[in-house]
Amino acid sequence: MSLSVLALALLAISPAQVLSARDGFVQLMLPHLSLHPNTLGAVVAVGVVTAFGRATAPAARRWVWLAVLAVEIPVLLLTYSRSSLLDVAVGVLVFAYVVGRATPLLLGAGVIAVVVVATSGDALVSLLLRTQDVGAIVGLSGRRAIWDVALDAWLSHPIRGVGYGEGAPSVLESSDIYQSYSVSTTDNFMLDALIETGPIGAIMVLGVYVSTLLGVRAGRRGLIAGEASRRLGAEFAAVCAMILVHALGSGGVGRFHVLAVLLVFSVVGLWRSRGVK
């Protein structure tokens, strides 16, 4: 919420400082905080899902959380981050699944989606297409080409990897793909771990995904005691799922440190919120 308010304030005071033209569209970023539009979008998406969850809670002060959504949704759209829209969809689904009241929650999400589309339809279409042709979209904005080169690089160092911290630049800078995209990451958390640390590191990263899935399952099975604890656990589960999905196609957690911090706290919170009835 704070980031959203800051972004809107800076946008009103000095648009040139926070708006950046790229690929035929203008996107919102916070350069002084070193927040890339995808990172800003991911953090705001967490706020959107959390506010949505609290707005649907029994005896909630819904007007407060609806006001939060009214601030955060425009900022989310202005980032032009498609991956962040996917994050929101994943977060709402996971939250609804854990809480166990999928129908009213998803109905509420549908109403919000209709309002967003109705009030910013052209902007939403522009966001989804981003002036790209079908080929670019099918190629995931160049990510598939990057992943092909990255996998070939891993096959040259299949056991130990190229070394922790070396990452995508060391294996891609000599390739044609680096000249095309100037990449500093493979845009895939698992693939970055595989290239840098080999199968052992990738297995450790996979453990975070498995831990999140087990936490979601525990919440769904009723191992989180009480309505308040269940909803809190559902929030943490949603945040974990959102960040992990985001990390599979937009820079990875290792590059966006603010997401790494959110992930660690959310994983801990998810498991601490578990209780036995």
mmCIF file of C-alpha atoms in Angstrom:
data_model
loop_
_atom_site.group_PDB
_atom_site.id
_atom_site.type_symbol
_atom_site.label_atom_id
_atom_site.label_comp_id
_atom_site.label_asym_id
_atom_site.label_seq_id
_atom_site.Cartn_x
_atom_site.Cartn_y
_atom_site.Cartn_z
ATOM 1 C CA MET A 1 0.000 0.000 0.000
ATOM 2 C CA SER A 2 2.855 2.369 0.878
ATOM 3 C CA LEU A 3 4.571 1.699 -2.442
ATOM 4 C CA SER A 4 1.317 2.339 -4.293
ATOM 5 C CA VAL A 5 0.738 5.654 -2.529
ATOM 6 C CA LEU A 6 4.359 6.646 -3.162
ATOM 7 C CA ALA A 7 4.079 5.711 -6.833
ATOM 8 C CA LEU A 8 0.879 7.737 -7.301
ATOM 9 C CA ALA A 9 2.367 10.718 -5.434
ATOM 10 C CA LEU A 10 5.501 10.705 -7.589
ATOM 11 C CA LEU A 11 3.364 10.274 -10.677
ATOM 12 C CA ALA A 12 1.397 13.399 -9.745
ATOM 13 C CA ILE A 13 4.474 15.441 -8.798
ATOM 14 C CA SER A 14 6.968 14.435 -11.494
ATOM 15 C CA PRO A 15 5.731 11.929 -14.080
ATOM 16 C CA ALA A 16 9.017 11.973 -15.993
ATOM 17 C CA GLN A 17 10.819 10.500 -12.976
ATOM 18 C CA VAL A 18 8.653 7.389 -12.708
ATOM 19 C CA LEU A 19 7.340 6.799 -16.233
ATOM 20 C CA SER A 20 9.581 5.016 -18.702
ATOM 21 C CA ALA A 21 8.828 4.484 -22.403
ATOM 22 C CA ARG A 22 9.650 1.011 -23.634
ATOM 23 C CA ASP A 23 8.546 -1.132 -26.579
ATOM 24 C CA GLY A 24 5.862 1.348 -27.571
ATOM 25 C CA PHE A 25 4.177 1.704 -24.167
ATOM 26 C CA VAL A 26 4.758 3.700 -20.999
ATOM 27 C CA GLN A 27 5.305 1.845 -17.753
ATOM 28 C CA LEU A 28 5.535 2.894 -14.133
ATOM 29 C CA MET A 29 8.696 2.200 -12.144
ATOM 30 C CA LEU A 30 10.377 3.503 -8.994
ATOM 31 C CA PRO A 31 14.008 4.079 -10.033
ATOM 32 C CA HIS A 32 15.170 5.583 -6.718
ATOM 33 C CA LEU A 33 14.107 2.392 -4.966
ATOM 34 C CA SER A 34 15.526 0.278 -7.794
ATOM 35 C CA LEU A 35 12.147 -1.317 -8.410
ATOM 36 C CA HIS A 36 11.717 -2.661 -11.933
ATOM 37 C CA PRO A 37 8.093 -2.527 -13.193
ATOM 38 C CA ASN A 38 7.817 -6.311 -12.853
ATOM 39 C CA THR A 39 9.069 -6.118 -9.265
ATOM 40 C CA LEU A 40 6.809 -3.203 -8.389
ATOM 41 C CA GLY A 41 3.929 -5.058 -10.019
ATOM 42 C CA ALA A 42 4.671 -8.231 -8.051
ATOM 43 C CA VAL A 43 4.778 -6.390 -4.717
ATOM 44 C CA VAL A 44 1.578 -4.465 -5.493
ATOM 45 C CA ALA A 45 -0.053 -7.736 -6.595
ATOM 46 C CA VAL A 46 0.638 -9.113 -3.115
ATOM 47 C CA GLY A 47 -1.155 -6.093 -1.682
ATOM 48 C CA VAL A 48 -4.095 -6.568 -4.052
ATOM 49 C CA VAL A 49 -4.607 -10.212 -3.078
ATOM 50 C CA THR A 50 -4.153 -9.504 0.630
ATOM 51 C CA ALA A 51 -6.628 -6.614 0.526
ATOM 52 C CA PHE A 52 -9.062 -8.781 -1.419
ATOM 53 C CA GLY A 53 -8.789 -11.534 1.182
ATOM 54 C CA ARG A 54 -9.381 -9.165 4.071
ATOM 55 C CA ALA A 55 -12.279 -7.454 2.318
ATOM 56 C CA THR A 56 -14.034 -10.832 2.197
ATOM 57 C CA ALA A 57 -13.429 -11.662 5.877
ATOM 58 C CA PRO A 58 -16.397 -11.846 8.285
ATOM 59 C CA ALA A 59 -17.060 -8.538 10.048
ATOM 60 C CA ALA A 60 -14.365 -6.851 7.987
ATOM 61 C CA ARG A 61 -14.234 -3.112 7.492
ATOM 62 C CA ARG A 62 -14.744 -3.652 3.810
ATOM 63 C CA TRP A 63 -14.666 0.020 2.867
ATOM 64 C CA VAL A 64 -11.066 0.222 4.105
ATOM 65 C CA TRP A 65 -9.907 -2.689 1.981
ATOM 66 C CA LEU A 66 -11.932 -1.574 -1.020
ATOM 67 C CA ALA A 67 -10.171 1.786 -0.722
ATOM 68 C CA VAL A 68 -6.831 -0.043 -0.680
ATOM 69 C CA LEU A 69 -7.815 -1.908 -3.835
ATOM 70 C CA ALA A 70 -8.863 1.379 -5.457
ATOM 71 C CA VAL A 71 -5.327 2.684 -4.895
ATOM 72 C CA GLU A 72 -3.383 -0.465 -5.756
ATOM 73 C CA ILE A 73 -5.167 -1.685 -8.892
ATOM 74 C CA PRO A 74 -4.356 1.440 -10.983
ATOM 75 C CA VAL A 75 -0.687 1.170 -9.946
ATOM 76 C CA LEU A 76 -0.693 -2.508 -10.896
ATOM 77 C CA LEU A 77 -2.084 -1.692 -14.347
ATOM 78 C CA LEU A 78 0.382 1.161 -14.862
ATOM 79 C CA THR A 79 3.339 -1.200 -14.403
ATOM 80 C CA TYR A 80 2.224 -3.027 -17.571
ATOM 81 C CA SER A 81 3.417 -6.239 -15.938
ATOM 82 C CA ARG A 82 1.614 -9.243 -17.381
ATOM 83 C CA SER A 83 3.370 -11.566 -14.968
ATOM 84 C CA SER A 84 1.906 -9.571 -12.075
ATOM 85 C CA LEU A 85 -1.621 -10.056 -13.415
ATOM 86 C CA LEU A 86 -0.906 -13.789 -13.452
ATOM 87 C CA ASP A 87 0.331 -13.454 -9.860
ATOM 88 C CA VAL A 88 -3.001 -11.953 -8.815
ATOM 89 C CA ALA A 89 -4.952 -14.773 -10.455
ATOM 90 C CA VAL A 90 -2.782 -17.412 -8.739
ATOM 91 C CA GLY A 91 -2.986 -15.645 -5.375
ATOM 92 C CA VAL A 92 -6.782 -15.380 -5.415
ATOM 93 C CA LEU A 93 -7.169 -19.038 -6.404
ATOM 94 C CA VAL A 94 -4.793 -20.275 -3.677
ATOM 95 C CA PHE A 95 -6.395 -18.059 -1.027
ATOM 96 C CA ALA A 96 -9.887 -19.249 -1.979
ATOM 97 C CA TYR A 97 -8.732 -22.877 -1.979
ATOM 98 C CA VAL A 98 -7.161 -22.723 1.497
ATOM 99 C CA VAL A 99 -9.988 -20.759 3.096
ATOM 100 C CA GLY A 100 -12.453 -23.239 1.618
ATOM 101 C CA ARG A 101 -14.975 -20.687 0.455
ATOM 102 C CA ALA A 102 -14.063 -20.637 -3.181
ATOM 103 C CA THR A 103 -17.468 -19.648 -4.609
ATOM 104 C CA PRO A 104 -18.031 -16.293 -2.843
ATOM 105 C CA LEU A 105 -14.357 -15.375 -3.014
ATOM 106 C CA LEU A 106 -14.049 -16.088 -6.713
ATOM 107 C CA LEU A 107 -17.350 -14.313 -7.305
ATOM 108 C CA GLY A 108 -15.908 -11.256 -5.585
ATOM 109 C CA ALA A 109 -12.752 -11.539 -7.694
ATOM 110 C CA GLY A 110 -14.922 -11.750 -10.793
ATOM 111 C CA VAL A 111 -16.776 -8.569 -9.843
ATOM 112 C CA ILE A 112 -13.479 -6.741 -9.325
ATOM 113 C CA ALA A 113 -12.187 -8.048 -12.668
ATOM 114 C CA VAL A 114 -15.327 -6.824 -14.453
ATOM 115 C CA VAL A 115 -14.927 -3.383 -12.882
ATOM 116 C CA VAL A 116 -11.280 -3.229 -13.924
ATOM 117 C CA VAL A 117 -12.047 -4.284 -17.492
ATOM 118 C CA ALA A 118 -14.999 -1.893 -17.745
ATOM 119 C CA THR A 119 -13.034 1.091 -16.467
ATOM 120 C CA SER A 120 -9.735 0.449 -18.203
ATOM 121 C CA GLY A 121 -10.500 -1.903 -21.081
ATOM 122 C CA ASP A 122 -8.197 -0.267 -23.654
ATOM 123 C CA ALA A 123 -5.343 -0.011 -21.163
ATOM 124 C CA LEU A 124 -5.794 -3.656 -20.214
ATOM 125 C CA VAL A 125 -5.701 -4.810 -23.849
ATOM 126 C CA SER A 126 -2.619 -2.653 -24.422
ATOM 127 C CA LEU A 127 -1.031 -4.191 -21.334
ATOM 128 C CA LEU A 128 -1.675 -7.749 -22.485
ATOM 129 C CA LEU A 129 -0.452 -7.206 -26.044
ATOM 130 C CA ARG A 130 2.270 -4.589 -25.354
ATOM 131 C CA THR A 131 2.542 -3.885 -29.091
ATOM 132 C CA GLN A 132 3.902 -7.394 -29.651
ATOM 133 C CA ASP A 133 2.946 -9.741 -32.445
ATOM 134 C CA VAL A 134 1.728 -13.295 -31.928
ATOM 135 C CA GLY A 135 5.207 -14.741 -32.440
ATOM 136 C CA ALA A 136 6.684 -12.652 -29.640
ATOM 137 C CA ILE A 137 3.881 -13.637 -27.273
ATOM 138 C CA VAL A 138 4.232 -17.341 -28.120
ATOM 139 C CA GLY A 139 7.969 -16.987 -27.509
ATOM 140 C CA LEU A 140 7.188 -15.501 -24.076
ATOM 141 C CA SER A 141 8.841 -12.194 -25.004
ATOM 142 C CA GLY A 142 12.136 -13.895 -25.797
ATOM 143 C CA ARG A 143 12.238 -16.077 -22.699
ATOM 144 C CA ARG A 144 12.000 -19.346 -24.628
ATOM 145 C CA ALA A 145 15.091 -18.435 -26.640
ATOM 146 C CA ILE A 146 16.941 -17.488 -23.452
ATOM 147 C CA TRP A 147 15.939 -20.756 -21.782
ATOM 148 C CA ASP A 148 17.166 -22.808 -24.750
ATOM 149 C CA VAL A 149 20.606 -21.169 -24.583
ATOM 150 C CA ALA A 150 20.677 -21.463 -20.779
ATOM 151 C CA LEU A 151 19.883 -25.181 -20.859
ATOM 152 C CA ASP A 152 22.700 -25.746 -23.355
ATOM 153 C CA ALA A 153 25.041 -23.871 -21.002
ATOM 154 C CA TRP A 154 23.962 -26.060 -18.079
ATOM 155 C CA LEU A 155 24.669 -29.203 -20.085
ATOM 156 C CA SER A 156 28.288 -28.031 -20.293
ATOM 157 C CA HIS A 157 28.440 -28.003 -16.455
ATOM 158 C CA PRO A 158 25.744 -30.534 -15.481
ATOM 159 C CA ILE A 159 27.004 -31.459 -11.986
ATOM 160 C CA ARG A 160 28.432 -28.391 -10.250
ATOM 161 C CA GLY A 161 27.051 -25.646 -12.417
ATOM 162 C CA VAL A 162 29.042 -22.540 -13.318
ATOM 163 C CA GLY A 163 29.306 -21.310 -9.721
ATOM 164 C CA TYR A 164 26.980 -19.512 -7.340
ATOM 165 C CA GLY A 165 26.585 -15.848 -8.168
ATOM 166 C CA GLU A 166 27.813 -16.162 -11.731
ATOM 167 C CA GLY A 167 24.299 -16.573 -13.086
ATOM 168 C CA ALA A 168 23.011 -15.865 -16.546
ATOM 169 C CA PRO A 169 25.532 -13.216 -17.689
ATOM 170 C CA SER A 170 28.495 -15.585 -17.492
ATOM 171 C CA VAL A 171 26.823 -18.218 -19.646
ATOM 172 C CA LEU A 172 24.881 -15.957 -21.995
ATOM 173 C CA GLU A 173 27.109 -12.933 -22.614
ATOM 174 C CA SER A 174 29.045 -14.668 -25.354
ATOM 175 C CA SER A 175 25.903 -15.833 -27.155
ATOM 176 C CA ASP A 176 23.717 -14.108 -29.709
ATOM 177 C CA ILE A 177 20.875 -14.039 -27.202
ATOM 178 C CA TYR A 178 22.843 -11.685 -24.936
ATOM 179 C CA GLN A 179 23.261 -9.178 -27.749
ATOM 180 C CA SER A 180 19.523 -9.333 -28.407
ATOM 181 C CA TYR A 181 18.221 -9.041 -24.834
ATOM 182 C CA SER A 182 21.153 -7.903 -22.613
ATOM 183 C CA VAL A 183 19.955 -10.407 -20.030
ATOM 184 C CA SER A 184 21.237 -10.538 -16.458
ATOM 185 C CA THR A 185 19.089 -13.548 -15.569
ATOM 186 C CA THR A 186 17.370 -16.418 -17.326
ATOM 187 C CA ASP A 187 14.025 -15.125 -16.020
ATOM 188 C CA ASN A 188 13.504 -18.460 -14.292
ATOM 189 C CA PHE A 189 14.388 -19.096 -10.650
ATOM 190 C CA MET A 190 14.780 -22.845 -11.073
ATOM 191 C CA LEU A 191 16.922 -22.488 -14.192
ATOM 192 C CA ASP A 192 19.170 -19.898 -12.543
ATOM 193 C CA ALA A 193 19.723 -22.281 -9.622
ATOM 194 C CA LEU A 194 20.417 -25.184 -11.997
ATOM 195 C CA ILE A 195 22.996 -23.220 -13.989
ATOM 196 C CA GLU A 196 24.762 -21.793 -10.943
ATOM 197 C CA THR A 197 24.720 -24.704 -8.485
ATOM 198 C CA GLY A 198 23.721 -27.754 -10.506
ATOM 199 C CA PRO A 199 21.097 -30.328 -9.452
ATOM 200 C CA ILE A 200 21.810 -29.932 -5.713
ATOM 201 C CA GLY A 201 20.908 -26.243 -5.712
ATOM 202 C CA ALA A 202 17.907 -26.849 -7.947
ATOM 203 C CA ILE A 203 16.633 -29.517 -5.535
ATOM 204 C CA MET A 204 16.941 -27.076 -2.636
ATOM 205 C CA VAL A 205 14.942 -24.477 -4.550
ATOM 206 C CA LEU A 206 12.396 -27.146 -5.453
ATOM 207 C CA GLY A 207 12.072 -27.801 -1.720
ATOM 208 C CA VAL A 208 10.658 -24.282 -1.281
ATOM 209 C CA TYR A 209 7.967 -25.084 -3.842
ATOM 210 C CA VAL A 210 7.200 -28.415 -2.163
ATOM 211 C CA SER A 211 7.079 -26.748 1.260
ATOM 212 C CA THR A 212 4.545 -24.239 -0.048
ATOM 213 C CA LEU A 213 2.392 -26.978 -1.576
ATOM 214 C CA LEU A 214 2.438 -28.921 1.695
ATOM 215 C CA GLY A 215 1.453 -25.769 3.578
ATOM 216 C CA VAL A 216 -1.448 -25.173 1.196
ATOM 217 C CA ARG A 217 -2.547 -28.774 1.647
ATOM 218 C CA ALA A 218 -2.315 -28.483 5.443
ATOM 219 C CA GLY A 219 -4.519 -25.412 5.394
ATOM 220 C CA ARG A 220 -7.076 -27.062 3.150
ATOM 221 C CA ARG A 221 -7.241 -30.168 5.350
ATOM 222 C CA GLY A 222 -8.033 -28.083 8.419
ATOM 223 C CA LEU A 223 -4.682 -28.326 10.171
ATOM 224 C CA ILE A 224 -4.803 -24.570 10.671
ATOM 225 C CA ALA A 225 -6.979 -23.994 13.717
ATOM 226 C CA GLY A 226 -9.579 -21.253 13.823
ATOM 227 C CA GLU A 227 -10.999 -18.893 11.217
ATOM 228 C CA ALA A 228 -8.468 -16.114 11.828
ATOM 229 C CA SER A 229 -5.493 -18.486 11.682
ATOM 230 C CA ARG A 230 -6.846 -20.172 8.582
ATOM 231 C CA ARG A 231 -7.246 -16.871 6.761
ATOM 232 C CA LEU A 232 -3.797 -15.720 7.844
ATOM 233 C CA GLY A 233 -2.337 -19.011 6.675
ATOM 234 C CA ALA A 234 -4.218 -18.606 3.411
ATOM 235 C CA GLU A 235 -2.658 -15.162 2.938
ATOM 236 C CA PHE A 236 0.847 -16.505 3.494
ATOM 237 C CA ALA A 237 0.163 -19.440 1.168
ATOM 238 C CA ALA A 238 -1.122 -17.080 -1.529
ATOM 239 C CA VAL A 239 1.936 -14.830 -1.235
ATOM 240 C CA CYS A 240 4.299 -17.822 -1.459
ATOM 241 C CA ALA A 241 2.515 -19.163 -4.521
ATOM 242 C CA MET A 242 2.458 -15.753 -6.208
ATOM 243 C CA ILE A 243 6.187 -15.127 -5.726
ATOM 244 C CA LEU A 244 7.153 -18.634 -6.807
ATOM 245 C CA VAL A 245 5.038 -18.401 -9.957
ATOM 246 C CA HIS A 246 6.455 -14.940 -10.647
ATOM 247 C CA ALA A 247 9.992 -16.312 -10.240
ATOM 248 C CA LEU A 248 9.414 -18.849 -13.017
ATOM 249 C CA GLY A 249 9.050 -16.198 -15.687
ATOM 250 C CA SER A 250 10.223 -12.796 -14.539
ATOM 251 C CA GLY A 251 13.740 -12.482 -13.245
ATOM 252 C CA GLY A 252 13.650 -14.985 -10.440
ATOM 253 C CA VAL A 253 13.712 -14.361 -6.699
ATOM 254 C CA GLY A 254 17.507 -14.129 -6.675
ATOM 255 C CA ARG A 255 17.451 -10.962 -8.765
ATOM 256 C CA PHE A 256 14.583 -9.220 -6.997
ATOM 257 C CA HIS A 257 15.710 -9.125 -3.357
ATOM 258 C CA VAL A 258 12.479 -7.564 -2.096
ATOM 259 C CA LEU A 259 10.620 -10.651 -3.332
ATOM 260 C CA ALA A 260 13.173 -12.941 -1.676
ATOM 261 C CA VAL A 261 12.494 -11.274 1.679
ATOM 262 C CA LEU A 262 8.732 -11.550 1.154
ATOM 263 C CA LEU A 263 9.098 -15.221 0.252
ATOM 264 C CA VAL A 264 11.166 -16.094 3.335
ATOM 265 C CA PHE A 265 8.778 -14.343 5.726
ATOM 266 C CA SER A 266 5.763 -15.883 3.999
ATOM 267 C CA VAL A 267 7.158 -19.430 4.138
ATOM 268 C CA VAL A 268 7.913 -19.015 7.855
ATOM 269 C CA GLY A 269 4.524 -17.420 8.454
ATOM 270 C CA LEU A 270 2.736 -20.166 6.555
ATOM 271 C CA TRP A 271 4.210 -22.888 8.718
ATOM 272 C CA ARG A 272 3.915 -20.979 12.012
ATOM 273 C CA SER A 273 0.224 -20.372 11.305
ATOM 274 C CA ARG A 274 -0.412 -24.113 11.330
ATOM 275 C CA GLY A 275 -2.047 -25.555 14.439
ATOM 276 C CA VAL A 276 -3.689 -28.838 15.391
ATOM 277 C CA LYS A 277 -7.406 -28.851 16.168
#
